[in-house]
Coordinates of C-alpha atoms in Angstrom, one line a residue:
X179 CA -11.4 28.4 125.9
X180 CA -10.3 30.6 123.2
X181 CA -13.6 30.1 120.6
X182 CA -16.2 33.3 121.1
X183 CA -19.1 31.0 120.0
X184 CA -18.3 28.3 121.8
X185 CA -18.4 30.7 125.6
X186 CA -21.6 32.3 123.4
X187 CA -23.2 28.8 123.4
X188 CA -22.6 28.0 127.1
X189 CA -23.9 31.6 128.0
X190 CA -27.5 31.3 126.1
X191 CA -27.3 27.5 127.6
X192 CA -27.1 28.6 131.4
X193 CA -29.8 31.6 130.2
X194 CA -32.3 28.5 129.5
X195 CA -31.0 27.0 132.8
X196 CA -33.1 27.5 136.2
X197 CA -32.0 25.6 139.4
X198 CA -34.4 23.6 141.8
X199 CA -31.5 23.9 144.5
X200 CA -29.0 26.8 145.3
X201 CA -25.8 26.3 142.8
X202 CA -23.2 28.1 141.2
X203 CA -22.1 26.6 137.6
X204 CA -23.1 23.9 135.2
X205 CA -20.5 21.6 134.2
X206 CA -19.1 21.6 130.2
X207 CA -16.8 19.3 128.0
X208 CA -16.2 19.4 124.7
X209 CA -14.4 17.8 121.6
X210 CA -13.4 19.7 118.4
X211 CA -14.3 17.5 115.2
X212 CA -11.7 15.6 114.2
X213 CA -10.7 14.7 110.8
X214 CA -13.6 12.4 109.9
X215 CA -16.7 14.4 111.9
X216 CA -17.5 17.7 111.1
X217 CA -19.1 18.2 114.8
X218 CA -18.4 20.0 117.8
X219 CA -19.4 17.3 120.5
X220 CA -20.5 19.5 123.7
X221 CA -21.9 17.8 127.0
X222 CA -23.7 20.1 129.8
X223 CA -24.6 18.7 133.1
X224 CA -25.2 19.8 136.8
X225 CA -22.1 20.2 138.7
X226 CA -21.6 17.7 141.2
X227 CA -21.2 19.0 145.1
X228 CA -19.6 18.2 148.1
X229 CA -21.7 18.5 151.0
X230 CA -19.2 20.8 153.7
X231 CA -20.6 20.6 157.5
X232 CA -23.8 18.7 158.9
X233 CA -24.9 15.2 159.1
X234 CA -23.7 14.6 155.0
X235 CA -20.4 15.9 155.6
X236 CA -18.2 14.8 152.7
X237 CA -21.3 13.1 151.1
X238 CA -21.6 14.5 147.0
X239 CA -24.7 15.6 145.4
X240 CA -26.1 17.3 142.3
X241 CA -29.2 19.8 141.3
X242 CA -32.0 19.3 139.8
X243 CA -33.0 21.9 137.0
X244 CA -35.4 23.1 134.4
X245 CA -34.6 23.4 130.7
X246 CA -36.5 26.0 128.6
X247 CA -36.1 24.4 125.4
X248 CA -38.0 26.9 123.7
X249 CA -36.0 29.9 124.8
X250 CA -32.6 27.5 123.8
X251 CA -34.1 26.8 119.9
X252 CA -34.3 30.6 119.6
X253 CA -30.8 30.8 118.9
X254 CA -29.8 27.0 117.5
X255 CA -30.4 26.1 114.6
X256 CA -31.8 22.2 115.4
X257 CA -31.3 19.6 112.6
X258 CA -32.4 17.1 115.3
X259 CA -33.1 16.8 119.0
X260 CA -34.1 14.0 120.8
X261 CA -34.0 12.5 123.9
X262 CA -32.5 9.3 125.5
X263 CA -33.6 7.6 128.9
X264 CA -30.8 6.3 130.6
X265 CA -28.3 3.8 129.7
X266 CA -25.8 1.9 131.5
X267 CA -22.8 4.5 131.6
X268 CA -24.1 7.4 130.2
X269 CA -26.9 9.4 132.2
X270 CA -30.1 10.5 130.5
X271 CA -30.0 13.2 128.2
X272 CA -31.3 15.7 125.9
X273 CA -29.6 15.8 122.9
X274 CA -29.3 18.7 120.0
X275 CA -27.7 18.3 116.5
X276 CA -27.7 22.0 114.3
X277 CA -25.6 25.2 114.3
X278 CA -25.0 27.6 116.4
X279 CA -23.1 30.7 115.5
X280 CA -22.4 29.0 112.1
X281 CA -20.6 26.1 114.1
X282 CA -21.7 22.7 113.6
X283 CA -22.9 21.1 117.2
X284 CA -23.8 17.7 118.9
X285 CA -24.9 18.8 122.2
X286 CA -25.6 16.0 124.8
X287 CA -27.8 18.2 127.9
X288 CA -27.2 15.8 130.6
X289 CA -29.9 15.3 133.2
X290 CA -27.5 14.0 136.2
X291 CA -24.2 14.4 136.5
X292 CA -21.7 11.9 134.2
X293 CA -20.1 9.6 136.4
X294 CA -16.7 10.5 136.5
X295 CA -17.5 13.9 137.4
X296 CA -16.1 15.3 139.8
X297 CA -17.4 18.3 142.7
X298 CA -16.8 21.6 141.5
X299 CA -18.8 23.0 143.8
X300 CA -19.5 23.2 147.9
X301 CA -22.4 23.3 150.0
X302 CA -21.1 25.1 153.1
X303 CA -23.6 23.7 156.2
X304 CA -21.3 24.9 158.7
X305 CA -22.9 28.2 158.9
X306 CA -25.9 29.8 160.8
X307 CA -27.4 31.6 157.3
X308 CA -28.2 28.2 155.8
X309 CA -26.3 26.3 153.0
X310 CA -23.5 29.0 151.2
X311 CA -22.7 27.4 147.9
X312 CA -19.3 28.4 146.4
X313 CA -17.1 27.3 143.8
X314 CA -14.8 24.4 145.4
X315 CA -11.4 25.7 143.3
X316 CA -12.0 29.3 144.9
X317 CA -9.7 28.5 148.2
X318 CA -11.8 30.3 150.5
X319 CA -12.4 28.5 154.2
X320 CA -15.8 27.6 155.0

């Protein structure tokens, strides 16, 4: 990703992001405005997990989190922000149309996972420390 504001953005977002489980990242896509839209078009979400070891081996699940929206608005400029309660594709979200860094932005702050997604991230049960959670591209062996 070679736009500054745009790895600004997803910086103050994980700042504003606090996990109810142990995890590692917070999933992001985006689409550049095209021709008729003058948007950015931004969706964050909790990485999915695969489950490595136990009873739920191979099974995938997702965090909980907390959103301070407060601390988030200090640094976006909100035309709008709403929020939508689920629908039959898209997951439940938290949405938030301003500027940030002088970029126009449609943010869509996912509450679950999308459902294409797919894990990023592993929860390593196969251990005596507890669950290890560890980014699922890094190649390491459990």
């Amino acid at each position: 990703m070679s736009e500054k504001w745009l790895e600004e953005l997803q910086k103050n977002i994980g700042t504003c992001w606090e996990w109810h489980s142990p995890a590692v990242q917070i999933g992001f896509r985006y689409a550049k405005p095209d021709q008729d839209d003058e948007f950015w078009e931004i969706w964050a979400y909790p990485a999915v997990q695969e489950i490595f070891g136990g009873q739920k081996d191979g099974e995938t699940v997702w965090s909980g989190f907390n959103f301070d929206v407060l601390e988030f608005l200090t640094d976006f400029e909100p035309e709008e922000v709403s929020l939508s309660t689920r629908r039959h594709v898209d997951p439940s979200e938290l949405t938030f149309e301003g500027r940030f860094r002088g970029q126009n932005v449609f943010l869509h702050l996912c509450l679950e996972p999308p459902q294409d997604a797919e894990a990023t991230e592993i929860v390593d049960f196969s251990g005596s420390r507890g669950p290890v959670v560890r980014d699922k591209e890094d190649g390491t062996e459990p």
